[in-house]
Amino acid sequence: FSYHKLDLSIKDWFRIPPIGYMEYYLTAGKTWGKLPFPLLFLHQGNETYTHDYYAYNMMNYIEFVSDEFVSLGLEHHFNGYLLNKIPLFKKLKWRSLVSGKAVVGRLVQDSQSVMEFPDNLYTLSYRKPYVEAGVGIENIFKIFRLDLLWRLTYTDHPNIQTLGLRGNFYFNF
């Protein structure tokens, strides 16, 4: 297949005194050419119980495809601003956070005719983004993070979870 693919991303963070800091990433991509779905942008789902910063943690594997998309991920870390008000949590040094991820995109109809789509593969729309949000606690035993996540859109798809608990080990030096 003859095609061109462009994928741009930016990731940064900034402080918001005194309530912590915000991390964000913005990604956009476009594919030119008539292609089968494995060569298009298959948005990264995560069906495991581990939290993945870059994947959509409530999306199934190979659930959404597009040939152009824009995605945004936000995480606000409160750095103890909320939990330090509670004596036990202040002693434990647990930190709260909130997060959100969204992606919008589209698929040119020509690409759908190249290869038959599986039944569980869907296209995105600019009118209806895929969105998930969550709350979490990090710095548990100084190496663990636990997130409670909600899938806010496309909740009518079969075999999906709308609410999930995800954990992750990390080392914060």
mmCIF file of C-alpha atoms in Angstrom:
data_model
loop_
_atom_site.group_PDB
_atom_site.id
_atom_site.type_symbol
_atom_site.label_atom_id
_atom_site.label_comp_id
_atom_site.label_asym_id
_atom_site.label_seq_id
_atom_site.Cartn_x
_atom_site.Cartn_y
_atom_site.Cartn_z
ATOM 1 C CA PHE A 1 0.000 0.000 0.000
ATOM 2 C CA SER A 2 1.159 3.492 -0.762
ATOM 3 C CA TYR A 3 0.355 5.932 2.029
ATOM 4 C CA HIS A 4 1.662 8.720 4.231
ATOM 5 C CA LYS A 5 1.199 8.919 7.978
ATOM 6 C CA LEU A 6 1.772 11.877 10.288
ATOM 7 C CA ASP A 7 1.609 11.666 14.089
ATOM 8 C CA LEU A 8 2.403 14.667 16.322
ATOM 9 C CA SER A 9 2.367 14.844 20.099
ATOM 10 C CA ILE A 10 3.265 17.195 22.898
ATOM 11 C CA LYS A 11 3.551 16.440 26.596
ATOM 12 C CA ASP A 12 4.214 18.921 29.383
ATOM 13 C CA TRP A 13 3.253 19.879 32.915
ATOM 14 C CA PHE A 14 2.841 23.070 34.889
ATOM 15 C CA ARG A 15 2.386 24.013 38.527
ATOM 16 C CA ILE A 16 -0.838 25.459 39.902
ATOM 17 C CA PRO A 17 0.123 26.748 43.367
ATOM 18 C CA PRO A 18 -1.017 25.819 45.961
ATOM 19 C CA ILE A 19 -3.158 22.968 44.621
ATOM 20 C CA GLY A 20 -0.515 20.870 42.839
ATOM 21 C CA TYR A 21 0.391 20.469 39.201
ATOM 22 C CA MET A 22 -1.244 19.504 35.916
ATOM 23 C CA GLU A 23 0.182 17.102 33.336
ATOM 24 C CA TYR A 24 -1.198 17.032 29.825
ATOM 25 C CA TYR A 25 -0.544 15.468 26.484
ATOM 26 C CA LEU A 26 -2.016 16.320 23.127
ATOM 27 C CA THR A 27 -1.700 14.001 20.139
ATOM 28 C CA ALA A 28 -2.932 14.378 16.570
ATOM 29 C CA GLY A 29 -2.550 12.125 13.583
ATOM 30 C CA LYS A 30 -3.564 11.796 9.959
ATOM 31 C CA THR A 31 -3.157 9.068 7.360
ATOM 32 C CA TRP A 32 -3.395 9.690 3.632
ATOM 33 C CA GLY A 33 -4.263 6.765 1.387
ATOM 34 C CA LYS A 34 -6.761 3.940 1.060
ATOM 35 C CA LEU A 35 -5.684 1.391 3.679
ATOM 36 C CA PRO A 36 -6.893 -1.680 5.571
ATOM 37 C CA PHE A 37 -7.694 -1.049 9.228
ATOM 38 C CA PRO A 38 -4.446 -2.561 10.683
ATOM 39 C CA LEU A 39 -2.465 0.246 8.992
ATOM 40 C CA LEU A 40 -4.742 3.034 10.271
ATOM 41 C CA PHE A 41 -4.707 4.505 13.789
ATOM 42 C CA LEU A 42 -6.001 1.797 16.124
ATOM 43 C CA HIS A 43 -6.545 3.670 19.374
ATOM 44 C CA GLN A 44 -4.794 1.945 22.216
ATOM 45 C CA GLY A 45 -7.162 0.239 24.611
ATOM 46 C CA ASN A 46 -6.261 -1.474 27.856
ATOM 47 C CA GLU A 47 -8.116 -4.556 29.068
ATOM 48 C CA THR A 48 -5.686 -5.287 31.909
ATOM 49 C CA TYR A 49 -5.990 -4.196 35.521
ATOM 50 C CA THR A 50 -2.865 -2.033 35.326
ATOM 51 C CA HIS A 51 -3.130 1.684 34.694
ATOM 52 C CA ASP A 52 -1.521 2.836 31.435
ATOM 53 C CA TYR A 53 -0.798 6.556 31.150
ATOM 54 C CA TYR A 54 -1.022 6.666 27.350
ATOM 55 C CA ALA A 55 -3.765 4.082 26.705
ATOM 56 C CA TYR A 56 -7.494 4.452 27.164
ATOM 57 C CA ASN A 57 -7.896 2.286 30.242
ATOM 58 C CA MET A 58 -11.626 1.610 29.794
ATOM 59 C CA MET A 59 -11.421 0.940 26.036
ATOM 60 C CA ASN A 60 -11.153 -2.605 24.702
ATOM 61 C CA TYR A 61 -8.297 -3.657 22.442
ATOM 62 C CA ILE A 62 -8.948 -2.815 18.784
ATOM 63 C CA GLU A 63 -12.258 -1.101 19.565
ATOM 64 C CA PHE A 64 -11.822 2.183 17.648
ATOM 65 C CA VAL A 65 -10.068 3.046 14.397
ATOM 66 C CA SER A 66 -9.624 6.324 12.544
ATOM 67 C CA ASP A 67 -7.515 7.847 9.808
ATOM 68 C CA GLU A 68 -7.382 11.255 11.482
ATOM 69 C CA PHE A 69 -7.730 12.046 15.157
ATOM 70 C CA VAL A 70 -6.971 14.430 18.004
ATOM 71 C CA SER A 71 -6.607 13.212 21.578
ATOM 72 C CA LEU A 72 -6.110 14.981 24.891
ATOM 73 C CA GLY A 73 -5.094 13.565 28.254
ATOM 74 C CA LEU A 74 -5.104 15.517 31.518
ATOM 75 C CA GLU A 75 -3.973 14.570 35.015
ATOM 76 C CA HIS A 76 -4.090 16.913 37.979
ATOM 77 C CA HIS A 77 -1.953 15.849 40.952
ATOM 78 C CA PHE A 78 -3.016 17.575 44.158
ATOM 79 C CA ASN A 79 0.277 16.793 45.971
ATOM 80 C CA GLY A 80 -1.459 16.391 49.312
ATOM 81 C CA TYR A 81 -3.568 19.541 49.046
ATOM 82 C CA LEU A 82 -6.758 17.567 49.769
ATOM 83 C CA LEU A 83 -5.598 14.504 51.702
ATOM 84 C CA ASN A 84 -3.221 16.420 54.003
ATOM 85 C CA LYS A 85 -6.305 17.885 55.683
ATOM 86 C CA ILE A 86 -7.068 14.413 57.115
ATOM 87 C CA PRO A 87 -4.558 13.471 59.875
ATOM 88 C CA LEU A 88 -4.095 9.773 58.996
ATOM 89 C CA PHE A 89 -3.627 10.482 55.297
ATOM 90 C CA LYS A 90 -1.171 13.270 56.080
ATOM 91 C CA LYS A 91 0.964 10.793 58.005
ATOM 92 C CA LEU A 92 0.741 8.225 55.173
ATOM 93 C CA LYS A 93 1.672 10.919 52.593
ATOM 94 C CA TRP A 94 -0.905 9.644 50.098
ATOM 95 C CA ARG A 95 -1.648 12.000 47.212
ATOM 96 C CA SER A 96 -4.918 12.409 45.321
ATOM 97 C CA LEU A 97 -5.353 13.033 41.609
ATOM 98 C CA VAL A 98 -8.026 13.408 38.947
ATOM 99 C CA SER A 99 -7.656 12.469 35.303
ATOM 100 C CA GLY A 100 -9.455 12.601 31.992
ATOM 101 C CA LYS A 101 -8.833 11.403 28.442
ATOM 102 C CA ALA A 102 -10.694 12.090 25.216
ATOM 103 C CA VAL A 103 -10.229 11.329 21.535
ATOM 104 C CA VAL A 104 -12.132 12.500 18.459
ATOM 105 C CA GLY A 105 -11.554 11.321 14.936
ATOM 106 C CA ARG A 106 -13.043 10.120 11.692
ATOM 107 C CA LEU A 107 -12.568 7.486 9.049
ATOM 108 C CA VAL A 108 -12.862 8.020 5.317
ATOM 109 C CA GLN A 109 -15.379 5.574 3.850
ATOM 110 C CA ASP A 110 -12.893 4.432 1.179
ATOM 111 C CA SER A 111 -10.733 2.733 3.819
ATOM 112 C CA GLN A 112 -13.674 0.678 5.068
ATOM 113 C CA SER A 113 -13.989 -1.042 1.694
ATOM 114 C CA VAL A 114 -10.377 -2.319 1.600
ATOM 115 C CA MET A 115 -10.764 -4.939 4.337
ATOM 116 C CA GLU A 116 -13.783 -6.163 6.245
ATOM 117 C CA PHE A 117 -13.989 -4.729 9.755
ATOM 118 C CA PRO A 118 -14.419 -7.088 12.713
ATOM 119 C CA ASP A 119 -17.793 -6.785 14.451
ATOM 120 C CA ASN A 120 -16.271 -5.116 17.518
ATOM 121 C CA LEU A 121 -14.348 -2.407 15.611
ATOM 122 C CA TYR A 122 -15.963 1.040 15.508
ATOM 123 C CA THR A 123 -15.172 4.415 14.030
ATOM 124 C CA LEU A 124 -15.042 7.657 15.970
ATOM 125 C CA SER A 125 -16.944 10.818 15.208
ATOM 126 C CA TYR A 126 -16.009 14.477 15.631
ATOM 127 C CA ARG A 127 -19.494 14.986 17.066
ATOM 128 C CA LYS A 128 -19.122 12.309 19.749
ATOM 129 C CA PRO A 129 -15.675 11.867 21.315
ATOM 130 C CA TYR A 130 -14.589 8.866 23.344
ATOM 131 C CA VAL A 131 -14.188 10.137 26.939
ATOM 132 C CA GLU A 132 -13.087 8.571 30.198
ATOM 133 C CA ALA A 133 -12.425 10.163 33.586
ATOM 134 C CA GLY A 134 -11.018 9.030 36.882
ATOM 135 C CA VAL A 135 -9.932 9.750 40.426
ATOM 136 C CA GLY A 136 -6.970 8.178 42.118
ATOM 137 C CA ILE A 137 -4.575 7.946 44.999
ATOM 138 C CA GLU A 138 -0.834 7.706 44.472
ATOM 139 C CA ASN A 139 2.206 7.299 46.706
ATOM 140 C CA ILE A 140 0.645 4.282 48.448
ATOM 141 C CA PHE A 141 3.616 2.653 50.195
ATOM 142 C CA LYS A 142 5.644 5.092 48.051
ATOM 143 C CA ILE A 143 5.417 2.776 45.003
ATOM 144 C CA PHE A 144 1.739 2.167 44.144
ATOM 145 C CA ARG A 145 -1.055 4.089 42.460
ATOM 146 C CA LEU A 146 -4.750 3.163 42.391
ATOM 147 C CA ASP A 147 -7.316 4.725 40.013
ATOM 148 C CA LEU A 148 -11.104 4.466 39.798
ATOM 149 C CA LEU A 149 -12.084 5.120 36.160
ATOM 150 C CA TRP A 150 -15.369 5.780 34.363
ATOM 151 C CA ARG A 151 -16.139 5.363 30.688
ATOM 152 C CA LEU A 152 -18.420 8.290 29.864
ATOM 153 C CA THR A 153 -19.248 7.767 26.179
ATOM 154 C CA TYR A 154 -19.920 4.822 23.866
ATOM 155 C CA THR A 155 -21.361 2.900 26.807
ATOM 156 C CA ASP A 156 -23.764 1.025 24.506
ATOM 157 C CA HIS A 157 -21.010 -1.124 22.958
ATOM 158 C CA PRO A 158 -21.098 -4.834 23.869
ATOM 159 C CA ASN A 159 -18.568 -6.380 26.275
ATOM 160 C CA ILE A 160 -17.276 -3.141 27.774
ATOM 161 C CA GLN A 161 -16.761 -1.938 31.315
ATOM 162 C CA THR A 162 -18.117 1.452 32.312
ATOM 163 C CA LEU A 163 -16.398 1.456 35.717
ATOM 164 C CA GLY A 164 -13.004 0.023 36.546
ATOM 165 C CA LEU A 165 -10.273 -0.086 39.155
ATOM 166 C CA ARG A 166 -6.701 0.074 37.854
ATOM 167 C CA GLY A 167 -3.399 -0.005 39.725
ATOM 168 C CA ASN A 168 0.217 0.626 38.838
ATOM 169 C CA PHE A 169 3.629 0.335 40.470
ATOM 170 C CA TYR A 170 6.025 3.228 40.015
ATOM 171 C CA PHE A 171 9.159 4.520 41.617
ATOM 172 C CA ASN A 172 9.104 8.135 42.709
ATOM 173 C CA PHE A 173 12.616 9.307 43.563
#
